[in-house]
mmCIF file of C-alpha atoms in Angstrom:
data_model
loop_
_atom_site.group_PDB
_atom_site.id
_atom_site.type_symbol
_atom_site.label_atom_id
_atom_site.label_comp_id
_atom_site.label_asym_id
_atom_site.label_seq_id
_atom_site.Cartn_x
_atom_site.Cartn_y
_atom_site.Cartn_z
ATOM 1 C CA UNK A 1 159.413 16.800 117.488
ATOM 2 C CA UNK A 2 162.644 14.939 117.596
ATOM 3 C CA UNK A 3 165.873 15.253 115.481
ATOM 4 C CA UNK A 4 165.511 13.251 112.274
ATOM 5 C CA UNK A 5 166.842 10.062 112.781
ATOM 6 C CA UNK A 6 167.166 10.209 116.599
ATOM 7 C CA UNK A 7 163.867 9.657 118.271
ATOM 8 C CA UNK A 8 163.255 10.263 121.612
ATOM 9 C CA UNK A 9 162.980 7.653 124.437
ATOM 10 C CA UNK A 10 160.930 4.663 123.870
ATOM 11 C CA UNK A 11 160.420 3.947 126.857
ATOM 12 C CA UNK A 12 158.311 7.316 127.318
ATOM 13 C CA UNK A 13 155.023 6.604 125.146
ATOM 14 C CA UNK A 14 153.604 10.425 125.681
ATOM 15 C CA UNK A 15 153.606 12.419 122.625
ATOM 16 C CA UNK A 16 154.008 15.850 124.761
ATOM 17 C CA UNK A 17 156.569 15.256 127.476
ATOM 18 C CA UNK A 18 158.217 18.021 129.744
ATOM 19 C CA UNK A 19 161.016 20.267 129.702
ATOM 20 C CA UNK A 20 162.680 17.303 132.015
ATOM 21 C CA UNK A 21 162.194 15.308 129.097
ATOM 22 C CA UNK A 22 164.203 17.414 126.639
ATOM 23 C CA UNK A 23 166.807 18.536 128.190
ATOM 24 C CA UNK A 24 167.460 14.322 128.732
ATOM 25 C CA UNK A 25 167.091 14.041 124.864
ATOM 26 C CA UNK A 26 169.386 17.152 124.433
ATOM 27 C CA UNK A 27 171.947 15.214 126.523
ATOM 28 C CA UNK A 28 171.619 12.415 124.653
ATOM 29 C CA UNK A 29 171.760 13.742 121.241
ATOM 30 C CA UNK A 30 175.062 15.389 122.637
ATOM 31 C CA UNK A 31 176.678 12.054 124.042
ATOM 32 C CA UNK A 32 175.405 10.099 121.490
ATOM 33 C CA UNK A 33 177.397 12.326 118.430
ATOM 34 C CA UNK A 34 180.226 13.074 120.550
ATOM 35 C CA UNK A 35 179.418 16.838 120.993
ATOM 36 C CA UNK A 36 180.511 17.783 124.479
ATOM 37 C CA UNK A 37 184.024 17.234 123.940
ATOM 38 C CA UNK A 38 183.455 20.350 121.331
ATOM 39 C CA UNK A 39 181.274 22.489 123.488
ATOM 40 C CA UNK A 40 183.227 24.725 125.758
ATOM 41 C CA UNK A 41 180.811 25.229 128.882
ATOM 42 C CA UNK A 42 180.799 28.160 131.456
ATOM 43 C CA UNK A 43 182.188 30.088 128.865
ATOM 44 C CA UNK A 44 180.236 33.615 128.041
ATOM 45 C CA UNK A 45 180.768 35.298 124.796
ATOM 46 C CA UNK A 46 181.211 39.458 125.382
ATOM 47 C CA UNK A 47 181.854 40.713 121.700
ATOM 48 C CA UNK A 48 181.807 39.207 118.052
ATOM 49 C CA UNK A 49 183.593 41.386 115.820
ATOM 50 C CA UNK A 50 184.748 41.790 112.251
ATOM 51 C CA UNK A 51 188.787 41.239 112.224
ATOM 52 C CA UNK A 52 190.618 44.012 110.583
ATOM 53 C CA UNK A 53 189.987 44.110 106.517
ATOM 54 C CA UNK A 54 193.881 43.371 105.749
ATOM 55 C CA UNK A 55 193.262 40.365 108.228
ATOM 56 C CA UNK A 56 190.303 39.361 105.945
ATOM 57 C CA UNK A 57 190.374 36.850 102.971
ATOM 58 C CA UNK A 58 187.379 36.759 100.647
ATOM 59 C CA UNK A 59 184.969 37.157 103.283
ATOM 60 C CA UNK A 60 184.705 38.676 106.733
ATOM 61 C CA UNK A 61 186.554 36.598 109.733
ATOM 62 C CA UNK A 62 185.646 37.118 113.501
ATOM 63 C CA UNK A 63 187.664 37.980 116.702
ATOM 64 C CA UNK A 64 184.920 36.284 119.438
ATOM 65 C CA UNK A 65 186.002 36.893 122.960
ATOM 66 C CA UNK A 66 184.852 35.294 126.194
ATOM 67 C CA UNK A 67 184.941 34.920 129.789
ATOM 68 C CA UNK A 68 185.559 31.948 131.508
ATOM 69 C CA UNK A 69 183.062 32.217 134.552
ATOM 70 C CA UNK A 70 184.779 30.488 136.690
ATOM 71 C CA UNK A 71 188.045 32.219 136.289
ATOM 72 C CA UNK A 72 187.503 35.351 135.128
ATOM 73 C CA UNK A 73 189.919 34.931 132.112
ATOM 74 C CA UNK A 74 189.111 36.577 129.163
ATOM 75 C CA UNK A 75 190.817 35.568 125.815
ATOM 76 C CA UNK A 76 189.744 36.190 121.995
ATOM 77 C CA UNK A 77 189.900 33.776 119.345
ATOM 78 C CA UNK A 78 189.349 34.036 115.455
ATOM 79 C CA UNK A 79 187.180 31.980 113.356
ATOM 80 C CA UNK A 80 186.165 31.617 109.683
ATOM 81 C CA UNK A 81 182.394 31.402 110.436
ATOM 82 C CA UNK A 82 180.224 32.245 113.118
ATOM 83 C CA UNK A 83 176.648 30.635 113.735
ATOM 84 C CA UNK A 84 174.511 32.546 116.229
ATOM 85 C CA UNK A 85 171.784 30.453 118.179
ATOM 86 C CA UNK A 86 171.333 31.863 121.270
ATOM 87 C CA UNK A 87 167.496 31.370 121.110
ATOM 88 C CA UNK A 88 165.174 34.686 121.444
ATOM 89 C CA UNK A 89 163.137 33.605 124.769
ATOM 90 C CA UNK A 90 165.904 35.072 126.614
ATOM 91 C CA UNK A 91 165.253 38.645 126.992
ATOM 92 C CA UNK A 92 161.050 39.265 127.583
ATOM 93 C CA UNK A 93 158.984 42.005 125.883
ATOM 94 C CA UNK A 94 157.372 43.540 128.277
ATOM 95 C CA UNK A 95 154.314 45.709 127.882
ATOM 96 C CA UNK A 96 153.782 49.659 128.512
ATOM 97 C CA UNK A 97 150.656 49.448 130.555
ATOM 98 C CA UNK A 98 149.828 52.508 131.927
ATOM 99 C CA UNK A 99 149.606 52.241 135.915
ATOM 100 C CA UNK A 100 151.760 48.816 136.168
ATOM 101 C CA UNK A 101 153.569 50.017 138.614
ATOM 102 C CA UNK A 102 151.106 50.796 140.919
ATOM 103 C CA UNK A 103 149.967 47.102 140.994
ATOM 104 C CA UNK A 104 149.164 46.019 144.183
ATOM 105 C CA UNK A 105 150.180 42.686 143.741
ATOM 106 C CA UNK A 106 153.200 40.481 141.926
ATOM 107 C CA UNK A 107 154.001 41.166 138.542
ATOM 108 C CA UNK A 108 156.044 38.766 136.416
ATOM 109 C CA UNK A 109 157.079 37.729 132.508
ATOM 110 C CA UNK A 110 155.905 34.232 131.679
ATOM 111 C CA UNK A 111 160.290 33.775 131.562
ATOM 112 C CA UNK A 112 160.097 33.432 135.189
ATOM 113 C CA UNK A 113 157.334 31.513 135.481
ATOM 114 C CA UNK A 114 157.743 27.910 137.402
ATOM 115 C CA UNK A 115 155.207 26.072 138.906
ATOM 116 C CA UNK A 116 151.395 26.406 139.700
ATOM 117 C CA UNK A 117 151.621 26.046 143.801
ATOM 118 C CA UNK A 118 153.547 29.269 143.702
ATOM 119 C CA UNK A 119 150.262 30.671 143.116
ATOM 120 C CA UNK A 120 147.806 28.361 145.212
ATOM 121 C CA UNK A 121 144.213 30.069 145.953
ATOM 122 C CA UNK A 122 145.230 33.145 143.963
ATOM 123 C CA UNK A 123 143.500 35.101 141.472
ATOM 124 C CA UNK A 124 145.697 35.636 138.094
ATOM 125 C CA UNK A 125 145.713 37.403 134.875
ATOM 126 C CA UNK A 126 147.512 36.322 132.287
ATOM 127 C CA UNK A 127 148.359 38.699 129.819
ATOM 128 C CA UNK A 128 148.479 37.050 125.791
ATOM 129 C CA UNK A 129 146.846 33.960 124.661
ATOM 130 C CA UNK A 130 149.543 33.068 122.621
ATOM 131 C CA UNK A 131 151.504 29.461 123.645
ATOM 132 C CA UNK A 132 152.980 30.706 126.773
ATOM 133 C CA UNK A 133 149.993 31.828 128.171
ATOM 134 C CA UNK A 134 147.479 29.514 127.197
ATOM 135 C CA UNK A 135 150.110 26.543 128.559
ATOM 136 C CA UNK A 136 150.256 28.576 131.640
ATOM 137 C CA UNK A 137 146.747 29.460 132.488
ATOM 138 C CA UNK A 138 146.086 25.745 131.781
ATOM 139 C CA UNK A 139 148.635 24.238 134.196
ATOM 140 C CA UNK A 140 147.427 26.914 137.080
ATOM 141 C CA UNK A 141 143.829 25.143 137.087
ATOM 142 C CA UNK A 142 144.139 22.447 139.960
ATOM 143 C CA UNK A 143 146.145 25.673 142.376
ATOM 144 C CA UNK A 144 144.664 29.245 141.147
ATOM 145 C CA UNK A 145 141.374 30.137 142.832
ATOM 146 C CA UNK A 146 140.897 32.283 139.596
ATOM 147 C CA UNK A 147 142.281 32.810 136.177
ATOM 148 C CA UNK A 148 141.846 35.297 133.765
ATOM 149 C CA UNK A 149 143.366 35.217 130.430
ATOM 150 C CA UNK A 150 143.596 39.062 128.835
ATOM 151 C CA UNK A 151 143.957 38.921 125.223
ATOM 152 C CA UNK A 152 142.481 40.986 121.830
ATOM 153 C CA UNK A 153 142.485 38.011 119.649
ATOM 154 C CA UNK A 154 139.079 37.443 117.835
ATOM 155 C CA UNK A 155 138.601 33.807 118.548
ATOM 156 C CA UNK A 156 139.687 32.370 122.337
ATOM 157 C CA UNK A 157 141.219 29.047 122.921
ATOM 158 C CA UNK A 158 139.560 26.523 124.528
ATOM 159 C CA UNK A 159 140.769 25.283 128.163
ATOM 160 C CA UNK A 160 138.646 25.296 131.263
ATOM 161 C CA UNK A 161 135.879 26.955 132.890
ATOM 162 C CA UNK A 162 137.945 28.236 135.840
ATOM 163 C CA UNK A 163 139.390 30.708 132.954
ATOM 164 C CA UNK A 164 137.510 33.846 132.067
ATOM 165 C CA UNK A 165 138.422 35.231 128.602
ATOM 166 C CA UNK A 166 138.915 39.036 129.000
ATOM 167 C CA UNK A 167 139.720 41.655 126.619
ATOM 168 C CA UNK A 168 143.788 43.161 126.924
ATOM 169 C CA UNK A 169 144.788 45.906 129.651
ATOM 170 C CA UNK A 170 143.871 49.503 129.376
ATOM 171 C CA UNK A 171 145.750 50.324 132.300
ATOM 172 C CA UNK A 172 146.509 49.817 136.084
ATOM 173 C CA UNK A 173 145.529 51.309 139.240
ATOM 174 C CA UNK A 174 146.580 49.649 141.992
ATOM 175 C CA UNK A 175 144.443 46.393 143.024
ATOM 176 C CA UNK A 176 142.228 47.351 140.366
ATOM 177 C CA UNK A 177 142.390 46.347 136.558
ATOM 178 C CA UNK A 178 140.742 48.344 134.158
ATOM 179 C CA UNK A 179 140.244 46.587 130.656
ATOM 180 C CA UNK A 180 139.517 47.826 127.243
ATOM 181 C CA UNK A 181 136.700 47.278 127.030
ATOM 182 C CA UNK A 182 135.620 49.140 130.505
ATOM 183 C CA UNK A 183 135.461 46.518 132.830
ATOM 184 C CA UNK A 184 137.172 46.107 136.087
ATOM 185 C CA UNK A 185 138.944 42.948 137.508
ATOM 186 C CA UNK A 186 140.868 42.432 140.417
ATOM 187 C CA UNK A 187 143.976 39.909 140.454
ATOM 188 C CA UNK A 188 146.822 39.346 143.228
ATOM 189 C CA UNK A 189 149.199 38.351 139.876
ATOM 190 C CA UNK A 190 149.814 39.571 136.276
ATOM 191 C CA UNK A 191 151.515 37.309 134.482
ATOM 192 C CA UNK A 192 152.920 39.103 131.398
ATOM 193 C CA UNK A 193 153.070 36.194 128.136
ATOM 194 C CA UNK A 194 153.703 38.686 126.080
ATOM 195 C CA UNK A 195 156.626 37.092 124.188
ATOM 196 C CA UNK A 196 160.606 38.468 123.871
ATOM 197 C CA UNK A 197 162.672 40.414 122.108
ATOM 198 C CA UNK A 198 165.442 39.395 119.545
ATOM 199 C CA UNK A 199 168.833 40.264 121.410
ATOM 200 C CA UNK A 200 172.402 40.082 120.142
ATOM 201 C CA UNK A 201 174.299 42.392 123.134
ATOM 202 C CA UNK A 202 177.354 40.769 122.152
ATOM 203 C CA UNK A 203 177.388 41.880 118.228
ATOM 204 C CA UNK A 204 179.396 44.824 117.928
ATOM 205 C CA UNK A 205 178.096 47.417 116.115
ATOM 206 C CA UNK A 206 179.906 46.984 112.765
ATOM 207 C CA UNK A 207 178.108 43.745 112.474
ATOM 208 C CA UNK A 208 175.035 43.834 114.362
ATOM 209 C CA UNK A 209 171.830 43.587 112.560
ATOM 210 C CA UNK A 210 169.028 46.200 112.094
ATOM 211 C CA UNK A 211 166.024 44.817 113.987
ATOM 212 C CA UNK A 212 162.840 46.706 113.525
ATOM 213 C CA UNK A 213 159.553 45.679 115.049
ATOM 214 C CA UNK A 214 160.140 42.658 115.831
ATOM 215 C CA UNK A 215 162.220 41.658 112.646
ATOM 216 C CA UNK A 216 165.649 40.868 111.971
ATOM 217 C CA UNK A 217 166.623 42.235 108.263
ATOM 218 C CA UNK A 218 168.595 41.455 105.744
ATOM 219 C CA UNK A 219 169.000 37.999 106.112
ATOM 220 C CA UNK A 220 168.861 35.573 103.246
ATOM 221 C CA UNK A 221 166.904 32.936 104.122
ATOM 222 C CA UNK A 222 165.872 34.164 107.774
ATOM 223 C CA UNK A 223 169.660 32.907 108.126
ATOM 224 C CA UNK A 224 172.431 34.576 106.390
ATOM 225 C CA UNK A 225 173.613 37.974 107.054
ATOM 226 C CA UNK A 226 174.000 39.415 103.741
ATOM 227 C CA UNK A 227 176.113 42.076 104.509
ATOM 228 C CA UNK A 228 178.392 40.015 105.746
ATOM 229 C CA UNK A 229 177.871 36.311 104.832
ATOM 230 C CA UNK A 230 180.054 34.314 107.232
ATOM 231 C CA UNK A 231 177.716 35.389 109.632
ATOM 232 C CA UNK A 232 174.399 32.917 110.194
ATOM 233 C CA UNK A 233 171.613 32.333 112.843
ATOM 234 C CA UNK A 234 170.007 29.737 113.676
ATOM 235 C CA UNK A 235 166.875 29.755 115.051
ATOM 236 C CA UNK A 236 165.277 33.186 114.454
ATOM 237 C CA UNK A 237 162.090 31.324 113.365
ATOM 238 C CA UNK A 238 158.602 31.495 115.324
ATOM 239 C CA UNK A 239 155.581 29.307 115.129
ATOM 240 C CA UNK A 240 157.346 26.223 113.783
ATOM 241 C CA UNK A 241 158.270 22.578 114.708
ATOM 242 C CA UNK A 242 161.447 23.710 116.253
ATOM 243 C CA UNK A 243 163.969 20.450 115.963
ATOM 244 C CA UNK A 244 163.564 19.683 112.472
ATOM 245 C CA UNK A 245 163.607 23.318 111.735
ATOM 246 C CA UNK A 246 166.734 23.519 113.172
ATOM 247 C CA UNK A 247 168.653 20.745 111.232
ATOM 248 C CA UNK A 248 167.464 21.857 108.109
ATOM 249 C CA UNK A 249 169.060 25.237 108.765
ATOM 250 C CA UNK A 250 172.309 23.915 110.534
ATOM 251 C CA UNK A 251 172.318 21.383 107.137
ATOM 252 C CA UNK A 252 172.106 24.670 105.141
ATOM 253 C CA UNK A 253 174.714 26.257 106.874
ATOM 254 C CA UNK A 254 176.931 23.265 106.719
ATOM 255 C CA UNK A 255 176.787 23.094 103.219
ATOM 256 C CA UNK A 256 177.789 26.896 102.590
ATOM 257 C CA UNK A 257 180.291 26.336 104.640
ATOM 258 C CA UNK A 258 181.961 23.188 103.284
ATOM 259 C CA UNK A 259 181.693 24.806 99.771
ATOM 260 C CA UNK A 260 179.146 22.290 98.871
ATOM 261 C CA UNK A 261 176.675 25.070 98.125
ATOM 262 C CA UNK A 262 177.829 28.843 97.046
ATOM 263 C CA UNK A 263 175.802 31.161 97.962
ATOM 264 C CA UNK A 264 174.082 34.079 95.728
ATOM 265 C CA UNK A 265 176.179 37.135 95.339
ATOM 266 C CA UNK A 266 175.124 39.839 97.734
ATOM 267 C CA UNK A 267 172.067 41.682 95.128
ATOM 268 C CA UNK A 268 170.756 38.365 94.333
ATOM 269 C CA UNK A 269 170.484 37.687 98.284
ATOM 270 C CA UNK A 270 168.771 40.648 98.651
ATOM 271 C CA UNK A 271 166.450 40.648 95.868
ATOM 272 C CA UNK A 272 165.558 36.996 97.365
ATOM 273 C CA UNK A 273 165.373 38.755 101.179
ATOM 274 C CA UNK A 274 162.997 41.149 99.397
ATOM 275 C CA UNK A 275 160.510 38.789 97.946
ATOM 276 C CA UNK A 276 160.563 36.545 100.939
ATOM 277 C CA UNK A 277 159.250 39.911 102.923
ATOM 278 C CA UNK A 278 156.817 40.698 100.373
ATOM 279 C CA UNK A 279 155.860 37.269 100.350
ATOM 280 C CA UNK A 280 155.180 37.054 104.073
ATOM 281 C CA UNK A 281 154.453 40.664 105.078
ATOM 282 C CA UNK A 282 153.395 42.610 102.233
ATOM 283 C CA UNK A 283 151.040 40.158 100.136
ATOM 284 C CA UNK A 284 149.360 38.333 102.919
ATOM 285 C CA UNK A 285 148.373 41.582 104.735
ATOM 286 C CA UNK A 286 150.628 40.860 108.409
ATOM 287 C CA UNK A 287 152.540 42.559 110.374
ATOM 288 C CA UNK A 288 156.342 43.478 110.295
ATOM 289 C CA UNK A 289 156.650 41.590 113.683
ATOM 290 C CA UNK A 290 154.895 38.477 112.262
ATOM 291 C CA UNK A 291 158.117 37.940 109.654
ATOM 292 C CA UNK A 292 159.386 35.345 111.437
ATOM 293 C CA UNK A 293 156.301 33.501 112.404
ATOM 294 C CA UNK A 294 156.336 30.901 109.593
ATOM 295 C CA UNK A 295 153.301 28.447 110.464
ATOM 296 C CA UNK A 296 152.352 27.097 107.253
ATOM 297 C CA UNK A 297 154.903 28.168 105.448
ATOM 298 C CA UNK A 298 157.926 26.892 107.631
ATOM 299 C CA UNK A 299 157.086 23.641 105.379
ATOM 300 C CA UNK A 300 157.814 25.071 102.134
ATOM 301 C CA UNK A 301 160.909 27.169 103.646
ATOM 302 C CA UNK A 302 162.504 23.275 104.538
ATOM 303 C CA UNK A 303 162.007 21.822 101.213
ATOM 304 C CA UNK A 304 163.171 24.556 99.383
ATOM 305 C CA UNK A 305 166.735 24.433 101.728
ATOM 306 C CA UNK A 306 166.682 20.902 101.102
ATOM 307 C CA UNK A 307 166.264 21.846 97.099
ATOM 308 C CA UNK A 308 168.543 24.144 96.622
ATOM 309 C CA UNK A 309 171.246 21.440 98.240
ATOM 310 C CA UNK A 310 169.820 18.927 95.563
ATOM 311 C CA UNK A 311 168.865 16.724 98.316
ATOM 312 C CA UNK A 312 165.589 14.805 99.403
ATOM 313 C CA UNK A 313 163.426 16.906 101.573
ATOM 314 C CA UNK A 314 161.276 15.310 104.519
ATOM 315 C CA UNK A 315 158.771 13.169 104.056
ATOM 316 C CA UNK A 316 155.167 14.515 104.581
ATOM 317 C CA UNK A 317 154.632 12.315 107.404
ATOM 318 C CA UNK A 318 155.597 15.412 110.075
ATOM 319 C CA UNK A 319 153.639 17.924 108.194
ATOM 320 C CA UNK A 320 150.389 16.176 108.481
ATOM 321 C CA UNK A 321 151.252 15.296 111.952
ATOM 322 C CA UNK A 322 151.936 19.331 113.078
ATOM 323 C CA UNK A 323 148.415 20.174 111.055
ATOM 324 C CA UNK A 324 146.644 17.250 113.235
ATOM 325 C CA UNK A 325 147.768 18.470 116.154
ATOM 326 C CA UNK A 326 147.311 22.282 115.548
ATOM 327 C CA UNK A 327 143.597 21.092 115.781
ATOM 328 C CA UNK A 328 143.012 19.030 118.442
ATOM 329 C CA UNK A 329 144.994 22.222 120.584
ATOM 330 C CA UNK A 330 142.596 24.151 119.200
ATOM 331 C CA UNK A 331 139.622 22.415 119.885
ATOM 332 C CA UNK A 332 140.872 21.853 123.504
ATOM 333 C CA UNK A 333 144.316 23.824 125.115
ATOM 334 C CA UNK A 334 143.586 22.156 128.241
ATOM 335 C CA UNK A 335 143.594 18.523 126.990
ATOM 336 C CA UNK A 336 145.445 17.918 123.551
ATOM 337 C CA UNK A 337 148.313 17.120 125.412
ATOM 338 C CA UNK A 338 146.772 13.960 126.414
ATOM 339 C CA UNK A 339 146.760 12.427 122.781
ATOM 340 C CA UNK A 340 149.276 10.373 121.642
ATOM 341 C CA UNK A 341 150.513 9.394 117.864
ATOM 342 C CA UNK A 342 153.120 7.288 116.658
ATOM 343 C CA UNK A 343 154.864 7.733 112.573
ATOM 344 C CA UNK A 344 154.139 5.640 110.583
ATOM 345 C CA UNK A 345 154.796 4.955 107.065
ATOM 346 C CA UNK A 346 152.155 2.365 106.532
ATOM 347 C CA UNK A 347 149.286 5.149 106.718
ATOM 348 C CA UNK A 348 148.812 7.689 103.981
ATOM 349 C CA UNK A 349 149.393 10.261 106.753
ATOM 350 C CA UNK A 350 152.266 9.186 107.631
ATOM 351 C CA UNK A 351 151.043 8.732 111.189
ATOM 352 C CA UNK A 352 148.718 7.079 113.480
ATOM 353 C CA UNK A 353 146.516 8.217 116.183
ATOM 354 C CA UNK A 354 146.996 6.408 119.214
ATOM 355 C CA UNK A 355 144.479 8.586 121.492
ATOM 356 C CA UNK A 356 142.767 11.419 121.438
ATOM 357 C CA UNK A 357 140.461 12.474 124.016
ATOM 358 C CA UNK A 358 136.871 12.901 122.952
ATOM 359 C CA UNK A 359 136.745 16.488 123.698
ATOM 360 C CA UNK A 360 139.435 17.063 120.596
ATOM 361 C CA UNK A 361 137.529 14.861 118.191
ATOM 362 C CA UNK A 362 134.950 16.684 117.608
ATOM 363 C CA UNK A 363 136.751 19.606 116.022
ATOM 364 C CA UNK A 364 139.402 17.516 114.432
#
């Protein structure tokens, strides 16, 4: 989902379209608002630190120092604010399966995975049904001879035929696969989807966060460090319409910085940290590392950024669109990505459904 207010190419009528695709919007977006001649590239930040408290005004400042990777030259500069958004599908979680490294195959994260004719007449196990490996397992079907998909979850996604739901890995021994629930499969790739870590190496310790199970804490909002609120991220979220998500933070952000909106005092923050956990974690009966999956709610956390800046949240229109398409995935992985919609605001919806391939209809 695009940027509100900049759409992506007309021209291009798909609904789903590539990485190629993005990264051509990206550039655009960045041309288009005159970005690049603010982004300093081939530059790699080694430490973010907290300047000296008699070089600090009401709030922590930062010494941030990089390397030029081209010339080697290292130099430190100080800022006000820092925003981290350095993504988390950089470093991968990988699993402790007993045996792994007695594989007699290739083993790889779903971070290094390309394209499908790498693996041409092979036999592969993918390991998660989340996103990553149900998008993978589906775009090996036209090159693997065989693909299993290895997961625990309850209810299996929908793709092809040529993929054999399997329960998770017990453990390895060599060739052989041995799964939980006892049976045996053989595979000349495991493909590990089995998501990544959060990872801030270039935090120093006085301000890095505590990050337990998967979760980042103490952050007001999923954004604001409260310890030390000059300090934001960006992008922490899971399970969420990513673009839109991402304004409405950077909007947030803006705002505290530009003094339009003061933020709570530091026990306020946290009392609001704490209820946002309980809200998530505690009261729905989830999981720690499930804090920053918001699904559903990522709706509700939008509007109520937008309301506490006294300013008109989004229109339902993408809301209704994410649910629509949430089920016509689920009713077919292999094929949702063949439907097309188009926003409209003639429809109650806010949308309208261009094509959809049988096969999705008749769960949506």
């Amino acid at each position: 989902m695009a940027y509100p207010g900049f759409p992506f190419s007309t021209d291009d009528e798909r609904s789903f379209v590539g990485h190629k695709e993005v990264l051509k919007y990206l550039q655009r977006f960045a041309e288009h608002y005159n970005l690049l001649q603010h982004i300093r590239f081939r530059e790699r930040v080694i430490e973010v630190d907290i300047l000296s408290p008699e070089s600090a005004n009401e709030h922590d400042q930062w010494n941030v120092t990089v390397r030029n990777e081209e010339s080697g030259l290292v130099t430190t500069h100080q800022f006000d604010y820092v925003l981290i958004c350095n993504g988390h599908y950089t470093e991968p979680k990988l699993s402790n399966i007993q045996g792994l490294d007695t594989f007699d195959g290739e083993v790889l994260h779903s971070h290094h995975y390309r394209s499908p004719s790498a693996y041409k007449n092979k036999i592969v196990l993918i390991l998660g049904a989340g996103p990553s490996g149900v998008d993978i397992a589906a775009d090996l079907i036209d090159d693997a001879s065989k693909i299993y998909l290895s997961h625990n979850k309850k209810a299996s996604p929908v793709i092809s035929n040529k993929v054999e739901m399997v329960s998770g890995i017990e453990r390895v021994d060599g060739k052989d696969i041995i799964l939980r629930d006892g049976k045996i499969v053989n595979s000349d790739v495991i493909l590990l989807a089995t998501g990544y870590r959060y990872s801030f190496p270039f935090l120093a310790k006085t301000s890095h966060p505590v990050i337990q199970n998967g979760h980042v804490r103490s952050l007001y909002r999923h954004m604001v460090n409260i310890n030390h609120p000059s300090l934001y991220y960006v992008g922490l979220s899971q399970a969420i319409a990513s673009f839109p998500h991402f304004h409405a933070q950077t909007e947030f952000a803006a705002a505290c910085i530009s003094g339009e909106f003061m933020l709570p005092d530091g026990k306020e923050m946290m009392r609001e940290y704490n209820g946002m956990y309980k809200k998530l974690v505690t009261d729905s009966g989830g999981l720690e590392k499930h804090y920053h999956h918001l699904k559903e709610y990522q709706w509700v956390y939008i509007s109520e950024l937008y309301n506490l800046l006294n300013r008109e949240p989004p229109s339902k229109s993408l809301e209704n669109l994410y649910y629509q398409v949430h089920k016509v995935r689920r009713a077919s992985s292999l094929l949702f990505k063949q439907s097309q919609y188009k926003l409209s605001d003639n429809t109650q919806q806010g949308f309208i459904i261009i094509y959809e391939p049988p096969e999705c209809q008749i769960c949506a």
